[in-house]
Amino acid sequence: MRSDRIRMGLIGCGGISRAHRDGYLALSDQVQVAATCDTQLELAEERRIELEADRAYRDYRDILDRKDIDAVDIMLPHDLHKEVTIAAAQAGKHILCEKPIASDETSAREMIEAANNAGVLLMIAYCERYGNAHQEMKRLVESGAVGDPFLLRIDHSQWVHMPAGHWINDPSKLGGGVVAGSGTHRLDLLRWFGGEVRRVAARFLHTGLTPLGGEDTAVISVEFAGGAIGEMVCTWSAQRAPWYETLMVHGSRGVVHNLDGVKISRNGGDFEGVSLSHDDPYGFREEIRHFLSCVRSGETPLTNGNEALKTLRLVNKVYEAANSECWIEVTNE
Ligand SMILES: NC(=O)c1ccc[n+]([C@@H]2O[C@H](COP(=O)([O-])OP(=O)(O)OC[C@H]3O[C@@H](n4cnc5c(N)ncnc54)[C@H](O)[C@@H]3O)[C@@H](O)[C@H]2O)c1
């Protein structure tokens, strides 16, 4: 690396790039966004101006050709993650790629292999692991504060109504519906808190309330290899509901939740508020901080390609379970 700041290129400057932009601005002592790219050039130009990058491009290969760029942040529709990640790895760029890694395991493996072969870092942006509530809840659970977890409850409720023709409405680009879109975050968190999943069952609904082509609502049951059980409820058809996400972990000695701030009850006592160690609720800034730190140190990211592959495998088993209406075994080999 040539300068003390890591030089990034942004590929895809749509909705989520605004959240990443705020992370880059907050970490400007460590990172410089050098270039931006979007097939809608006006969006690339918007991010270029905000981040004081020097060029905005329409073709991502122009970013990959630049020798002064160390790493890329890929924020594209899911069906493009593979092509651009492999090209970025071959160009020697470290890669932060939005979730999910891909929609099929073969593509995910090829992406991991390309990064390994090139000796570059691949991190998937499962930002929720880096948010302040989840970080603190994980610390509490790991420290044994609630004993052995036996029940995990997680949900996601949102109104996602994109115009007809948007890629999110097309299951072949999204990889499904709400489960492939936001559910992947929540299933990733279930794995992070509960360990590997042994089997799953799922029921999906397509209400037709939005133009979404895939399922917009899902109820999922999981059994963890360690014996605990869990449930996940998610919908992108929560009309007028505020967007909310919750997690509750019941253990043998207590319960921790984030229904209204992080609260813990130990041994049947009253719920107590827990103070959080940083002020980033959604984790976008902290995931970028982690990525930059891993690029500098060579440390493997928390949400590396193999972790993301395991979450993808679980997501795909959920689809298999919903289609078959059976309990489906999950194996990780
Ligand atoms: N972490 C989160 O909470 C979260 C939330 C929303 C989206 N995401 C993820 O971010 C990614 C992008 O989602 P989004 O909501 O920003 O979508 P979006 O449609 O708002 O933005 C995608 C952008 O990619 C551009 N694009 C498409 N093809 C391109 C190409 N070949 N080269 C360059 N640019 C191209 C489009 O013009 C568009 O501006 C997805 O992986 C999605 O799952 C994550």
XYZ file of C-alpha atoms and ligand atoms in Angstrom:
377
model
C 0.000 0.000 0.000
C 1.323 3.371 -0.973
C -0.197 5.752 1.538
C -1.138 5.491 5.181
C -4.812 5.616 4.212
C -6.338 2.600 2.462
C -7.629 3.636 -0.952
C -11.046 2.222 -1.854
C -13.209 2.046 -4.952
C -16.990 1.855 -4.545
C -18.787 -0.381 -7.058
C -22.553 0.207 -6.987
C -23.773 3.546 -5.652
C -27.453 2.809 -4.943
C -29.402 2.598 -1.677
C -26.903 0.918 0.638
C -23.961 3.015 -0.565
C -25.414 5.922 1.426
C -24.970 3.961 4.670
C -21.432 2.936 3.639
C -20.685 6.572 2.691
C -21.364 7.649 6.274
C -18.953 4.969 7.491
C -16.203 6.154 5.112
C -16.738 9.763 6.178
C -16.497 8.796 9.865
C -13.273 6.850 9.215
C -11.646 9.377 6.894
C -8.421 9.280 8.940
C -7.990 5.646 7.839
C -9.535 5.452 4.394
C -9.852 7.496 1.226
C -12.518 6.616 -1.318
C -10.539 7.219 -4.499
C -13.179 6.351 -7.110
C -16.829 5.426 -7.457
C -18.740 3.480 -10.088
C -22.325 2.858 -11.100
C -23.949 2.132 -14.436
C -26.153 5.087 -13.462
C -23.279 7.561 -13.677
C -25.191 10.284 -11.827
C -25.252 8.089 -8.684
C -21.499 7.456 -8.940
C -21.016 11.198 -9.344
C -23.154 11.896 -6.238
C -20.989 9.591 -4.080
C -17.802 10.963 -5.720
C -18.671 14.497 -4.663
C -19.713 13.519 -1.131
C -16.568 11.455 -0.565
C -14.184 13.737 -2.447
C -13.131 10.877 -4.719
C -11.233 11.827 -7.861
C -13.198 9.923 -10.539
C -16.678 8.485 -11.107
C -16.963 5.654 -13.634
C -19.734 3.734 -15.365
C -17.682 0.525 -15.803
C -16.281 -1.229 -12.730
C -13.277 -2.448 -14.712
C -11.978 1.124 -14.770
C -11.685 0.917 -10.978
C -9.980 -2.479 -11.133
C -7.432 -1.124 -13.641
C -6.271 1.571 -11.213
C -3.023 0.636 -9.527
C -3.510 3.223 -6.769
C -6.666 1.505 -5.450
C -6.108 -1.121 -2.741
C -9.621 -2.405 -2.138
C -13.182 -2.334 -3.438
C -16.580 -2.204 -1.801
C -19.084 -4.131 -3.948
C -22.695 -2.990 -3.440
C -24.442 -4.577 -6.417
C -27.499 -6.756 -7.067
C -26.835 -10.284 -5.782
C -26.487 -11.899 -9.207
C -23.456 -9.642 -9.914
C -21.478 -10.369 -6.726
C -19.645 -13.348 -8.223
C -18.454 -11.773 -11.473
C -17.227 -8.579 -9.860
C -15.643 -10.263 -6.817
C -13.657 -12.668 -8.994
C -12.535 -9.863 -11.309
C -11.527 -7.730 -8.296
C -9.543 -10.605 -6.771
C -7.764 -11.196 -10.078
C -6.895 -7.483 -10.139
C -5.329 -7.874 -6.678
C -7.897 -5.791 -4.772
C -9.051 -6.613 -1.246
C -12.827 -7.045 -1.249
C -15.671 -5.949 0.959
C -18.804 -7.355 -0.703
C -22.363 -6.742 0.409
C -24.362 -9.699 1.682
C -25.117 -12.388 0.676
C -21.865 -13.711 -0.784
C -23.889 -15.178 -3.718
C -27.103 -17.096 -4.237
C -25.561 -20.513 -4.887
C -22.770 -22.393 -3.158
C -20.752 -23.061 -6.312
C -20.450 -19.318 -6.993
C -19.543 -18.663 -3.355
C -16.789 -21.292 -3.443
C -15.394 -19.827 -6.680
C -15.313 -16.368 -5.075
C -13.502 -17.687 -1.987
C -11.043 -19.596 -4.153
C -10.352 -16.536 -6.333
C -9.588 -14.435 -3.245
C -7.371 -17.161 -1.761
C -5.487 -17.642 -5.023
C -4.877 -13.912 -5.330
C -3.906 -13.546 -1.656
C -6.531 -10.844 -1.079
C -8.998 -10.503 1.734
C -12.692 -11.251 1.168
C -15.163 -9.965 3.727
C -18.944 -10.144 3.363
C -20.830 -7.174 4.797
C -23.005 -8.882 7.409
C -23.195 -5.514 9.156
C -25.587 -6.692 11.858
C -22.796 -8.574 13.624
C -20.997 -5.233 14.054
C -23.971 -3.203 15.392
C -23.653 -2.062 19.002
C -26.570 -4.069 20.469
C -25.553 -7.342 18.843
C -21.899 -6.861 19.807
C -22.880 -6.370 23.441
C -25.391 -9.240 23.451
C -22.772 -11.535 21.947
C -20.275 -10.511 24.624
C -22.831 -11.235 27.360
C -23.812 -14.625 25.924
C -20.152 -15.619 25.398
C -19.305 -14.616 28.965
C -21.992 -16.999 30.266
C -24.151 -14.188 31.657
C -27.380 -15.998 30.689
C -26.003 -19.541 31.071
C -26.505 -22.071 28.282
C -28.803 -20.689 25.562
C -31.787 -22.958 24.873
C -34.153 -20.684 22.903
C -33.343 -17.944 20.368
C -36.075 -15.724 18.912
C -35.301 -13.292 16.120
C -37.388 -11.229 13.769
C -37.329 -8.620 11.022
C -40.316 -6.518 10.019
C -40.190 -3.981 7.179
C -42.214 -2.476 4.338
C -40.196 -2.986 1.154
C -42.095 -1.731 -1.872
C -39.731 -1.155 -4.786
C -41.012 -0.020 -8.203
C -41.832 -2.663 -10.810
C -38.666 -3.616 -12.693
C -36.361 -3.176 -9.677
C -33.991 -6.138 -9.265
C -35.241 -6.814 -5.720
C -38.576 -7.902 -7.190
C -36.890 -10.495 -9.404
C -36.141 -13.762 -7.535
C -33.468 -14.671 -10.103
C -31.497 -11.529 -9.175
C -32.269 -11.464 -5.427
C -32.012 -15.236 -4.946
C -35.587 -15.462 -3.593
C -37.598 -13.007 -1.520
C -37.378 -11.597 2.000
C -35.352 -14.583 3.262
C -32.623 -14.004 0.641
C -32.788 -10.240 1.197
C -33.032 -9.453 4.916
C -33.523 -12.978 6.295
C -29.922 -13.793 5.433
C -28.805 -11.248 8.069
C -31.051 -12.779 10.699
C -30.054 -16.367 9.886
C -26.416 -15.252 10.051
C -27.081 -13.841 13.530
C -28.841 -17.049 14.608
C -25.708 -18.996 13.587
C -23.450 -16.489 15.340
C -25.390 -16.670 18.600
C -26.605 -20.273 18.536
C -23.870 -22.136 16.658
C -24.397 -24.356 13.643
C -27.930 -25.432 12.767
C -28.807 -29.141 12.607
C -32.187 -28.910 10.853
C -34.764 -26.408 9.699
C -38.438 -26.172 8.838
C -40.060 -23.169 7.133
C -43.371 -21.740 5.956
C -43.405 -18.949 3.357
C -46.142 -16.588 2.202
C -46.431 -14.433 -0.884
C -49.086 -11.901 0.056
C -48.884 -9.870 -3.154
C -49.005 -6.627 -1.147
C -45.839 -5.466 -2.915
C -44.334 -6.134 -6.376
C -41.881 -8.618 -4.790
C -41.723 -11.794 -6.894
C -40.488 -14.099 -4.127
C -41.829 -14.783 -0.646
C -42.486 -11.628 1.381
C -43.151 -13.348 4.700
C -41.576 -16.363 6.416
C -41.688 -18.297 9.682
C -38.688 -20.519 10.244
C -37.897 -23.061 12.979
C -34.374 -24.259 13.643
C -32.695 -26.873 15.811
C -29.080 -26.108 16.661
C -26.421 -28.813 16.783
C -25.882 -27.949 20.463
C -29.506 -28.786 21.339
C -31.072 -25.306 21.528
C -34.033 -24.392 19.332
C -34.895 -21.119 17.642
C -37.453 -19.299 15.546
C -37.241 -16.517 13.043
C -40.138 -14.446 11.715
C -39.612 -12.008 8.881
C -41.706 -9.933 6.528
C -41.228 -7.213 3.933
C -44.988 -6.580 3.900
C -45.331 -4.892 7.293
C -47.597 -2.085 6.100
C -47.013 1.121 7.981
C -45.218 -0.726 10.769
C -42.009 0.903 11.868
C -39.017 -1.047 10.659
C -37.878 -3.176 13.560
C -35.567 -6.065 14.273
C -35.330 -7.921 17.568
C -33.340 -10.741 19.094
C -33.953 -12.562 22.363
C -31.681 -15.237 23.841
C -33.063 -17.351 26.684
C -30.457 -19.272 28.674
C -30.347 -21.537 31.713
C -29.537 -18.580 33.982
C -31.245 -15.617 32.337
C -32.406 -13.830 29.225
C -31.017 -10.986 27.138
C -32.957 -9.018 24.514
C -32.826 -5.828 22.458
C -36.547 -5.012 22.391
C -35.924 -1.516 23.803
C -32.191 -1.129 24.208
C -30.210 -4.127 25.392
C -31.602 -5.537 28.643
C -30.637 -8.554 30.700
C -32.346 -10.479 33.476
C -30.127 -12.786 35.544
C -31.495 -15.646 37.644
C -35.081 -14.387 37.460
C -34.188 -10.830 38.542
C -35.536 -7.603 37.072
C -34.382 -6.561 33.615
C -31.401 -4.206 33.761
C -30.247 -1.923 30.945
C -26.838 -2.679 29.460
C -24.549 0.110 28.263
C -23.164 -0.209 24.763
C -19.533 0.154 23.821
C -20.066 2.210 20.636
C -22.774 4.294 18.978
C -23.254 2.502 15.648
C -26.623 0.691 15.791
C -26.623 -0.841 12.308
C -22.915 -1.684 12.162
C -22.060 -0.069 8.814
C -19.257 2.083 10.239
C -17.914 -0.677 12.465
C -17.905 -3.262 9.672
C -15.801 -0.889 7.550
C -13.489 -0.298 10.535
C -13.103 -4.090 10.891
C -12.431 -4.497 7.165
C -9.728 -1.803 7.201
C -8.148 -3.316 10.286
C -8.068 -6.783 8.656
C -6.550 -5.346 5.454
C -3.794 -3.763 7.542
C -3.134 -6.731 9.829
C -3.905 -9.652 7.525
C -6.309 -10.986 10.174
C -9.223 -13.081 8.851
C -12.462 -11.056 9.030
C -15.247 -12.168 11.367
C -17.609 -12.328 8.385
C -15.171 -13.935 5.948
C -16.123 -15.864 2.822
C -16.370 -19.239 4.574
C -18.652 -17.856 7.281
C -20.839 -16.306 4.591
C -20.882 -19.625 2.729
C -22.241 -21.353 5.854
C -24.976 -18.737 6.152
C -25.780 -19.121 2.447
C -26.045 -22.881 2.925
C -28.513 -22.328 5.780
C -30.521 -19.830 3.703
C -30.739 -22.336 0.862
C -31.795 -25.119 3.253
C -34.579 -22.827 4.462
C -35.806 -22.540 0.845
C -35.593 -26.318 0.475
C -37.563 -26.756 3.702
C -40.262 -24.289 2.635
C -40.612 -26.006 -0.739
C -40.738 -29.530 0.682
C -42.752 -28.707 3.815
C -40.454 -31.159 5.656
C -37.751 -30.867 8.267
C -34.476 -30.633 6.324
C -31.147 -31.799 7.718
C -28.266 -29.281 7.509
C -24.771 -30.661 6.988
C -21.713 -28.502 6.716
C -19.447 -30.819 4.790
N -26.650 -4.518 4.978
C -27.867 -4.106 4.736
O -28.601 -3.891 5.644
C -28.295 -3.932 3.305
C -29.430 -3.168 2.998
C -29.768 -2.985 1.648
C -29.021 -3.591 0.657
N -27.932 -4.353 1.007
C -27.151 -5.038 -0.034
O -26.459 -4.080 -0.830
C -26.381 -4.560 -2.185
C -26.989 -3.509 -3.102
O -28.309 -3.251 -2.682
P -28.983 -1.800 -2.834
O -30.192 -1.825 -1.966
O -27.977 -0.740 -2.649
O -29.449 -1.874 -4.350
P -29.705 -0.638 -5.342
O -30.492 -1.177 -6.460
O -30.220 0.537 -4.583
O -28.207 -0.282 -5.839
C -27.484 -1.126 -6.688
C -26.733 -0.215 -7.657
O -25.922 -1.032 -8.497
C -25.888 -0.400 -9.759
N -25.463 -1.375 -10.755
C -26.157 -2.408 -11.277
N -25.394 -3.107 -12.141
C -24.176 -2.523 -12.140
C -22.937 -2.799 -12.791
N -22.804 -3.824 -13.635
N -21.882 -1.972 -12.565
C -21.993 -0.914 -11.726
N -23.143 -0.605 -11.081
C -24.210 -1.398 -11.274
C -27.304 0.093 -9.970
O -27.360 1.109 -10.946
C -27.661 0.582 -8.576
O -27.416 1.957 -8.401
C -27.090 -5.920 -2.182
O -26.138 -6.931 -1.996
C -28.010 -5.834 -0.983
O -28.353 -7.071 -0.392
C -27.559 -4.498 2.296
